[in-house]
PDB file of C-alpha atoms in Angstrom:
ATOM      1  CA  UNK A1181     122.253 166.478 -16.086  1.00 38.00           C
ATOM      2  CA  UNK A1182     121.098 166.595 -11.900  1.00 41.00           C
ATOM      3  CA  UNK A1183     119.268 163.787 -11.019  1.00 47.00           C
ATOM      4  CA  UNK A1184     116.613 163.268  -7.952  1.00 47.00           C
ATOM      5  CA  UNK A1185     117.191 160.555  -5.695  1.00 44.00           C
ATOM      6  CA  UNK A1186     113.965 158.664  -5.672  1.00 46.00           C
ATOM      7  CA  UNK A1187     114.172 159.251  -2.142  1.00 40.00           C
ATOM      8  CA  UNK A1188     114.113 162.833  -2.111  1.00 47.00           C
ATOM      9  CA  UNK A1189     110.945 162.550  -4.076  1.00 50.00           C
ATOM     10  CA  UNK A1190     108.880 163.068  -2.060  1.00 49.00           C
ATOM     11  CA  UNK A1191     110.705 165.897   0.511  1.00 49.00           C
ATOM     12  CA  UNK A1192     110.814 167.986  -3.393  1.00 49.00           C
ATOM     13  CA  UNK A1193     106.759 167.707  -3.818  1.00 52.00           C
ATOM     14  CA  UNK A1194     106.069 168.161  -0.302  1.00 54.00           C
ATOM     15  CA  UNK A1195     109.009 171.933  -0.710  1.00 52.00           C
ATOM     16  CA  UNK A1196     107.050 172.524  -4.134  1.00 53.00           C
ATOM     17  CA  UNK A1197     103.367 172.768  -1.959  1.00 51.00           C
ATOM     18  CA  UNK A1198     104.128 174.378   0.704  1.00 55.00           C
ATOM     19  CA  UNK A1199     105.846 176.921  -1.826  1.00 48.00           C
ATOM     20  CA  UNK A1200     102.888 177.737  -3.525  1.00 48.00           C
ATOM     21  CA  UNK A1201     100.288 177.283  -0.249  1.00 48.00           C
ATOM     22  CA  UNK A1202     102.329 180.543   0.904  1.00 45.00           C
ATOM     23  CA  UNK A1203     102.431 182.435  -1.784  1.00 45.00           C
ATOM     24  CA  UNK A1204      98.495 182.577  -1.865  1.00 46.00           C
ATOM     25  CA  UNK A1205      98.697 182.666   1.823  1.00 42.00           C
ATOM     26  CA  UNK A1206     100.728 185.410   1.261  1.00 41.00           C
ATOM     27  CA  UNK A1207      98.486 187.323  -0.855  1.00 43.00           C
ATOM     28  CA  UNK A1208      95.427 186.632   1.039  1.00 42.00           C
ATOM     29  CA  UNK A1209      96.973 187.998   3.990  1.00 39.00           C
ATOM     30  CA  UNK A1210      98.373 190.964   2.395  1.00 43.00           C
ATOM     31  CA  UNK A1211      95.122 191.905   0.811  1.00 45.00           C
ATOM     32  CA  UNK A1212      93.296 191.926   4.401  1.00 42.00           C
ATOM     33  CA  UNK A1213      95.639 193.593   5.648  1.00 43.00           C
ATOM     34  CA  UNK A1214      96.314 190.886   8.436  1.00 40.00           C
ATOM     35  CA  UNK A1215      99.661 189.883   8.495  1.00 40.00           C
ATOM     36  CA  UNK A1216     101.162 189.667  11.509  1.00 51.00           C
ATOM     37  CA  UNK A1217     104.097 191.229  12.846  1.00 57.00           C
ATOM     38  CA  UNK A1218     105.913 188.622  14.387  1.00 65.00           C
ATOM     39  CA  UNK A1219     105.454 184.713  15.995  1.00 58.00           C
ATOM     40  CA  UNK A1220     103.647 184.880  19.742  1.00 53.00           C
ATOM     41  CA  UNK A1221     104.583 182.689  22.536  1.00 46.00           C
ATOM     42  CA  UNK A1222     102.985 182.682  24.827  1.00 44.00           C
ATOM     43  CA  UNK A1223     100.453 185.312  24.755  1.00 43.00           C
ATOM     44  CA  UNK A1224     103.815 187.938  23.520  1.00 43.00           C
ATOM     45  CA  UNK A1225     105.975 189.272  20.736  1.00 53.00           C
ATOM     46  CA  UNK A1226     108.837 186.870  21.117  1.00 73.00           C
ATOM     47  CA  UNK A1227     110.611 187.355  18.221  1.00 89.00           C
ATOM     48  CA  UNK A1228     109.977 189.289  14.628  1.00 95.00           C
ATOM     49  CA  UNK A1229     112.383 187.700  11.495  1.00 97.00           C
ATOM     50  CA  UNK A1230     114.654 190.410   9.693  1.00 98.00           C
ATOM     51  CA  UNK A1231     115.830 188.924   6.502  1.00 98.00           C
ATOM     52  CA  UNK A1232     119.767 190.532   4.966  1.00 98.00           C
ATOM     53  CA  UNK A1233     119.504 189.220   1.476  1.00 98.00           C
ATOM     54  CA  UNK A1234     123.254 190.191   0.767  1.00 97.00           C
ATOM     55  CA  UNK A1235     125.139 191.826  -1.660  1.00 97.00           C
ATOM     56  CA  UNK A1236     122.314 193.614  -4.875  1.00 95.00           C
ATOM     57  CA  UNK A1237     122.385 197.431  -6.146  1.00 92.00           C
ATOM     58  CA  UNK A1238     126.538 197.766  -7.649  1.00 91.00           C
ATOM     59  CA  UNK A1239     127.272 195.204  -5.602  1.00 94.00           C
ATOM     60  CA  UNK A1240     126.789 191.845  -6.778  1.00 94.00           C
ATOM     61  CA  UNK A1241     128.942 189.571  -4.403  1.00 95.00           C
ATOM     62  CA  UNK A1242     131.030 186.732  -5.761  1.00 96.00           C
ATOM     63  CA  UNK A1243     130.135 185.407  -9.809  1.00 95.00           C
ATOM     64  CA  UNK A1244     129.852 181.274  -9.588  1.00 94.00           C
ATOM     65  CA  UNK A1245     131.540 179.896 -12.383  1.00 89.00           C
ATOM     66  CA  UNK A1246     129.156 180.274 -15.404  1.00 94.00           C
ATOM     67  CA  UNK A1247     128.388 183.870 -14.267  1.00 95.00           C
ATOM     68  CA  UNK A1248     125.539 183.989 -11.798  1.00 95.00           C
ATOM     69  CA  UNK A1249     125.720 186.640  -9.215  1.00 96.00           C
ATOM     70  CA  UNK A1250     125.543 185.765  -5.817  1.00 98.00           C
ATOM     71  CA  UNK A1251     122.867 188.674  -4.973  1.00 97.00           C
ATOM     72  CA  UNK A1252     120.823 187.244  -7.314  1.00 97.00           C
ATOM     73  CA  UNK A1253     120.436 183.796  -5.362  1.00 98.00           C
ATOM     74  CA  UNK A1254     120.966 185.797  -2.377  1.00 98.00           C
ATOM     75  CA  UNK A1255     117.762 187.164  -3.145  1.00 98.00           C
ATOM     76  CA  UNK A1256     115.495 184.191  -4.112  1.00 98.00           C
ATOM     77  CA  UNK A1257     116.440 182.511  -1.245  1.00 98.00           C
ATOM     78  CA  UNK A1258     115.474 185.733   1.047  1.00 98.00           C
ATOM     79  CA  UNK A1259     112.317 186.025  -1.449  1.00 97.00           C
ATOM     80  CA  UNK A1260     110.912 181.964  -0.584  1.00 97.00           C
ATOM     81  CA  UNK A1261     112.057 182.264   3.167  1.00 97.00           C
ATOM     82  CA  UNK A1262     109.549 184.951   3.481  1.00 97.00           C
ATOM     83  CA  UNK A1263     107.411 183.207   1.608  1.00 96.00           C
ATOM     84  CA  UNK A1264     107.058 179.894   3.999  1.00 96.00           C
ATOM     85  CA  UNK A1265     107.273 182.279   7.004  1.00 96.00           C
ATOM     86  CA  UNK A1266     104.367 183.880   5.355  1.00 94.00           C
ATOM     87  CA  UNK A1267     102.547 180.248   5.718  1.00 91.00           C
ATOM     88  CA  UNK A1268     102.476 180.423   9.065  1.00 90.00           C
ATOM     89  CA  UNK A1269     100.965 183.811   9.658  1.00 91.00           C
ATOM     90  CA  UNK A1270     105.046 186.296   9.917  1.00 94.00           C
ATOM     91  CA  UNK A1271     106.027 189.065   8.607  1.00 95.00           C
ATOM     92  CA  UNK A1272     109.345 188.862   8.111  1.00 97.00           C
ATOM     93  CA  UNK A1273     111.337 192.812   7.467  1.00 98.00           C
ATOM     94  CA  UNK A1274     113.421 192.193   4.455  1.00 98.00           C
ATOM     95  CA  UNK A1275     116.688 194.700   4.193  1.00 98.00           C
ATOM     96  CA  UNK A1276     115.763 194.688   0.133  1.00 97.00           C
ATOM     97  CA  UNK A1277     113.340 192.955  -1.817  1.00 96.00           C
ATOM     98  CA  UNK A1278     115.162 193.721  -5.732  1.00 95.00           C
ATOM     99  CA  UNK A1279     118.538 194.629  -6.880  1.00 92.00           C
ATOM    100  CA  UNK A1280     117.402 198.315  -7.294  1.00 91.00           C
ATOM    101  CA  UNK A1281     118.901 199.996  -4.008  1.00 91.00           C
ATOM    102  CA  UNK A1282     118.797 204.055  -3.493  1.00 89.00           C
ATOM    103  CA  UNK A1283     122.003 205.118  -2.999  1.00 92.00           C
ATOM    104  CA  UNK A1284     122.287 208.664  -1.125  1.00 92.00           C
ATOM    105  CA  UNK A1285     122.854 211.620  -3.486  1.00 91.00           C
ATOM    106  CA  UNK A1286     126.459 212.825  -2.026  1.00 93.00           C
ATOM    107  CA  UNK A1287     127.778 208.505  -2.661  1.00 92.00           C
ATOM    108  CA  UNK A1288     130.578 209.193  -5.759  1.00 92.00           C
ATOM    109  CA  UNK A1289     131.729 205.808  -5.871  1.00 94.00           C
ATOM    110  CA  UNK A1290     131.256 202.645  -5.790  1.00 92.00           C
ATOM    111  CA  UNK A1291     133.444 201.901  -2.294  1.00 93.00           C
ATOM    112  CA  UNK A1292     130.807 204.856  -1.126  1.00 95.00           C
ATOM    113  CA  UNK A1293     127.363 203.038  -2.315  1.00 94.00           C
ATOM    114  CA  UNK A1294     128.436 200.107  -0.738  1.00 95.00           C
ATOM    115  CA  UNK A1295     129.116 201.663   2.579  1.00 95.00           C
ATOM    116  CA  UNK A1296     126.014 203.241   2.859  1.00 96.00           C
ATOM    117  CA  UNK A1297     123.758 200.982   1.877  1.00 96.00           C
ATOM    118  CA  UNK A1298     125.240 198.926   4.932  1.00 97.00           C
ATOM    119  CA  UNK A1299     124.750 201.487   7.580  1.00 97.00           C
ATOM    120  CA  UNK A1300     120.994 201.738   6.095  1.00 97.00           C
ATOM    121  CA  UNK A1301     120.806 198.098   6.443  1.00 97.00           C
ATOM    122  CA  UNK A1302     122.146 197.770  10.345  1.00 98.00           C
ATOM    123  CA  UNK A1303     119.945 201.367  11.298  1.00 98.00           C
ATOM    124  CA  UNK A1304     116.953 199.065   9.828  1.00 98.00           C
ATOM    125  CA  UNK A1305     117.847 195.977  11.592  1.00 98.00           C
ATOM    126  CA  UNK A1306     118.470 197.883  14.721  1.00 98.00           C
ATOM    127  CA  UNK A1307     115.164 199.254  14.006  1.00 98.00           C
ATOM    128  CA  UNK A1308     113.448 196.314  14.079  1.00 97.00           C
ATOM    129  CA  UNK A1309     111.974 195.643  17.912  1.00 96.00           C
ATOM    130  CA  UNK A1310     112.615 192.519  18.914  1.00 95.00           C
ATOM    131  CA  UNK A1311     114.548 191.280  15.711  1.00 97.00           C
ATOM    132  CA  UNK A1312     116.554 187.661  14.501  1.00 97.00           C
ATOM    133  CA  UNK A1313     118.507 188.264  11.827  1.00 98.00           C
ATOM    134  CA  UNK A1314     119.071 185.833   9.099  1.00 98.00           C
ATOM    135  CA  UNK A1315     121.546 187.124   6.178  1.00 98.00           C
ATOM    136  CA  UNK A1316     121.329 184.852   3.162  1.00 98.00           C
ATOM    137  CA  UNK A1317     125.035 184.550   1.437  1.00 98.00           C
ATOM    138  CA  UNK A1318     126.689 182.525  -1.223  1.00 98.00           C
ATOM    139  CA  UNK A1319     130.633 181.228  -0.550  1.00 97.00           C
ATOM    140  CA  UNK A1320     133.843 180.899  -2.324  1.00 97.00           C
ATOM    141  CA  UNK A1321     137.199 179.762  -2.175  1.00 96.00           C
ATOM    142  CA  UNK A1322     140.002 180.133  -4.948  1.00 95.00           C
ATOM    143  CA  UNK A1323     139.536 176.219  -5.324  1.00 95.00           C
ATOM    144  CA  UNK A1324     137.129 173.977  -6.570  1.00 96.00           C
ATOM    145  CA  UNK A1325     137.100 171.786  -3.162  1.00 95.00           C
ATOM    146  CA  UNK A1326     135.109 172.553  -0.616  1.00 96.00           C
ATOM    147  CA  UNK A1327     131.588 172.703  -0.498  1.00 97.00           C
ATOM    148  CA  UNK A1328     128.509 172.852   2.432  1.00 97.00           C
ATOM    149  CA  UNK A1329     126.414 175.713   3.638  1.00 98.00           C
ATOM    150  CA  UNK A1330     128.284 177.052   6.519  1.00 98.00           C
ATOM    151  CA  UNK A1331     126.685 179.301   9.849  1.00 98.00           C
ATOM    152  CA  UNK A1332     128.665 182.296  11.323  1.00 98.00           C
ATOM    153  CA  UNK A1333     127.249 183.810  13.984  1.00 98.00           C
ATOM    154  CA  UNK A1334     127.653 187.491  15.429  1.00 98.00           C
ATOM    155  CA  UNK A1335     128.962 188.655  18.942  1.00 98.00           C
ATOM    156  CA  UNK A1336     125.255 188.761  20.061  1.00 97.00           C
ATOM    157  CA  UNK A1337     122.501 187.318  22.834  1.00 96.00           C
ATOM    158  CA  UNK A1338     121.871 183.508  21.490  1.00 95.00           C
ATOM    159  CA  UNK A1339     123.231 184.044  18.240  1.00 98.00           C
ATOM    160  CA  UNK A1340     125.930 181.226  18.898  1.00 98.00           C
ATOM    161  CA  UNK A1341     122.736 178.846  20.013  1.00 97.00           C
ATOM    162  CA  UNK A1342     120.693 180.271  17.138  1.00 96.00           C
ATOM    163  CA  UNK A1343     123.882 179.311  14.690  1.00 98.00           C
ATOM    164  CA  UNK A1344     124.408 175.955  16.198  1.00 98.00           C
ATOM    165  CA  UNK A1345     121.095 174.244  15.591  1.00 97.00           C
ATOM    166  CA  UNK A1346     120.408 175.734  12.402  1.00 97.00           C
ATOM    167  CA  UNK A1347     123.336 174.681  11.246  1.00 98.00           C
ATOM    168  CA  UNK A1348     123.003 171.117  11.854  1.00 97.00           C
ATOM    169  CA  UNK A1349     119.829 171.319  10.634  1.00 96.00           C
ATOM    170  CA  UNK A1350     121.049 172.167   7.507  1.00 97.00           C
ATOM    171  CA  UNK A1351     123.833 169.404   7.666  1.00 97.00           C
ATOM    172  CA  UNK A1352     121.164 166.948   7.990  1.00 95.00           C
ATOM    173  CA  UNK A1353     119.007 167.981   5.738  1.00 95.00           C
ATOM    174  CA  UNK A1354     121.656 168.809   2.863  1.00 95.00           C
ATOM    175  CA  UNK A1355     124.671 166.925   3.486  1.00 93.00           C
ATOM    176  CA  UNK A1356     125.434 164.627   6.222  1.00 94.00           C
ATOM    177  CA  UNK A1357     128.907 164.330   4.616  1.00 94.00           C
ATOM    178  CA  UNK A1358     129.527 168.564   5.559  1.00 96.00           C
ATOM    179  CA  UNK A1359     132.359 168.469   8.132  1.00 95.00           C
ATOM    180  CA  UNK A1360     131.569 172.532   8.545  1.00 96.00           C
ATOM    181  CA  UNK A1361     130.218 173.741  11.599  1.00 97.00           C
ATOM    182  CA  UNK A1362     129.350 177.112  13.277  1.00 98.00           C
ATOM    183  CA  UNK A1363     131.524 179.823  13.663  1.00 98.00           C
ATOM    184  CA  UNK A1364     132.056 183.207  14.530  1.00 98.00           C
ATOM    185  CA  UNK A1365     132.102 186.120  12.192  1.00 98.00           C
ATOM    186  CA  UNK A1366     135.383 187.657  11.917  1.00 97.00           C
ATOM    187  CA  UNK A1367     135.213 190.915  13.150  1.00 96.00           C
ATOM    188  CA  UNK A1368     135.263 193.377   9.415  1.00 95.00           C
ATOM    189  CA  UNK A1369     132.436 191.944   8.509  1.00 96.00           C
ATOM    190  CA  UNK A1370     130.460 195.059   9.121  1.00 97.00           C
ATOM    191  CA  UNK A1371     126.311 193.979   9.285  1.00 98.00           C
ATOM    192  CA  UNK A1372     127.212 191.519  11.061  1.00 98.00           C
ATOM    193  CA  UNK A1373     129.056 193.244  14.351  1.00 98.00           C
ATOM    194  CA  UNK A1374     127.252 195.663  14.174  1.00 98.00           C
ATOM    195  CA  UNK A1375     123.875 195.034  14.603  1.00 98.00           C
ATOM    196  CA  UNK A1376     122.959 193.981  18.394  1.00 98.00           C
ATOM    197  CA  UNK A1377     120.202 191.273  17.958  1.00 97.00           C
ATOM    198  CA  UNK A1378     120.994 187.751  17.654  1.00 97.00           C
ATOM    199  CA  UNK A1379     122.314 187.047  13.789  1.00 98.00           C
ATOM    200  CA  UNK A1380     123.387 183.942  11.953  1.00 98.00           C
ATOM    201  CA  UNK A1381     124.995 184.539   8.643  1.00 98.00           C
ATOM    202  CA  UNK A1382     124.367 181.750   6.150  1.00 98.00           C
ATOM    203  CA  UNK A1383     126.409 180.194   3.406  1.00 98.00           C
ATOM    204  CA  UNK A1384     124.315 178.596   1.783  1.00 98.00           C
ATOM    205  CA  UNK A1385     127.290 176.552  -0.245  1.00 97.00           C
ATOM    206  CA  UNK A1386     130.457 177.325  -2.481  1.00 98.00           C
ATOM    207  CA  UNK A1387     130.271 179.094  -6.349  1.00 97.00           C
ATOM    208  CA  UNK A1388     133.331 178.064  -6.739  1.00 97.00           C
ATOM    209  CA  UNK A1389     132.368 173.793  -6.338  1.00 97.00           C
ATOM    210  CA  UNK A1390     130.899 172.970  -9.909  1.00 97.00           C
ATOM    211  CA  UNK A1391     128.404 170.028  -8.040  1.00 97.00           C
ATOM    212  CA  UNK A1392     127.568 172.596  -5.324  1.00 97.00           C
ATOM    213  CA  UNK A1393     126.786 175.536  -8.307  1.00 97.00           C
ATOM    214  CA  UNK A1394     124.924 172.876 -10.199  1.00 97.00           C
ATOM    215  CA  UNK A1395     122.766 172.316  -7.014  1.00 97.00           C
ATOM    216  CA  UNK A1396     122.273 176.123  -5.803  1.00 97.00           C
ATOM    217  CA  UNK A1397     121.101 176.877  -9.967  1.00 97.00           C
ATOM    218  CA  UNK A1398     118.239 174.273  -9.625  1.00 97.00           C
ATOM    219  CA  UNK A1399     114.796 176.391  -8.409  1.00 96.00           C
ATOM    220  CA  UNK A1400     114.112 173.289  -6.250  1.00 96.00           C
ATOM    221  CA  UNK A1401     117.798 173.182  -4.315  1.00 97.00           C
ATOM    222  CA  UNK A1402     117.086 176.682  -3.498  1.00 97.00           C
ATOM    223  CA  UNK A1403     113.695 176.107  -2.040  1.00 96.00           C
ATOM    224  CA  UNK A1404     114.647 173.125  -0.336  1.00 96.00           C
ATOM    225  CA  UNK A1405     117.003 175.643   1.608  1.00 97.00           C
ATOM    226  CA  UNK A1406     114.810 178.124   2.229  1.00 97.00           C
ATOM    227  CA  UNK A1407     112.542 175.008   4.086  1.00 96.00           C
ATOM    228  CA  UNK A1408     115.076 174.215   5.841  1.00 96.00           C
ATOM    229  CA  UNK A1409     116.189 177.340   7.449  1.00 97.00           C
ATOM    230  CA  UNK A1410     112.516 178.784   7.497  1.00 96.00           C
ATOM    231  CA  UNK A1411     112.086 175.390   9.549  1.00 95.00           C
ATOM    232  CA  UNK A1412     115.160 175.733  11.598  1.00 95.00           C
ATOM    233  CA  UNK A1413     114.367 179.535  12.610  1.00 95.00           C
ATOM    234  CA  UNK A1414     111.113 178.217  13.943  1.00 94.00           C
ATOM    235  CA  UNK A1415     111.798 174.685  15.658  1.00 93.00           C
ATOM    236  CA  UNK A1416     114.492 176.731  17.344  1.00 93.00           C
ATOM    237  CA  UNK A1417     112.026 179.472  18.782  1.00 88.00           C
ATOM    238  CA  UNK A1418     109.154 176.828  19.900  1.00 86.00           C
ATOM    239  CA  UNK A1419     112.290 174.739  21.283  1.00 80.00           C
ATOM    240  CA  UNK A1420     113.387 178.186  23.477  1.00 66.00           C
ATOM    241  CA  UNK A1421     109.810 179.020  24.464  1.00 63.00           C
ATOM    242  CA  UNK A1422     107.930 176.511  25.064  1.00 59.00           C
ATOM    243  CA  UNK A1423     103.509 176.690  24.882  1.00 53.00           C
TER     244      UNK A1423
END
């Protein structure tokens, strides 16, 4: 059974309060029609977060040791990030909000549907003014040893700086023993190499590591991830755009 250390109790309680407040605020803002599009610095919109819950639909991604699909975890963490942003009056763009994906009729095979979905996401992201992309994923390795969150950055302006900053936040907030560092994404990852905005892909943990998989299956750990990612995003832009 997973035990929370005493030192973490206050953090977990705080995270749960943030999540509750975020949910209530999102409902109120949506009803009033007053949700701002993005974050404003010095009187102008400085950026618009775009949250990409990796995989989805017919593409479940990696499968955890106990049979949980990566796509399910990605969507849950992404929706938590969306709610926390709402606490600050920010309305992110979501590339998907459920596991139901509308594929084009001419996409006859699973591969064709996956390709069509990726192209649609790229088109959406590139249509958003002042976009900053957070793509949420889970890692997997043939052996059980590797662990730890890692940020991977696109070959676009500001992506590397953004990933380095966010990696530090994740290491210090989740596991100081995590030796992983931010790295540039490989050239075969279509979405991350086709978007034109600053973009970071976050591998939240290894589904192939029993201890990390157990954590990722808990509501509190996914909420902690969402809080750290959102806080890192906001802190990076506050630092880059001081009032």
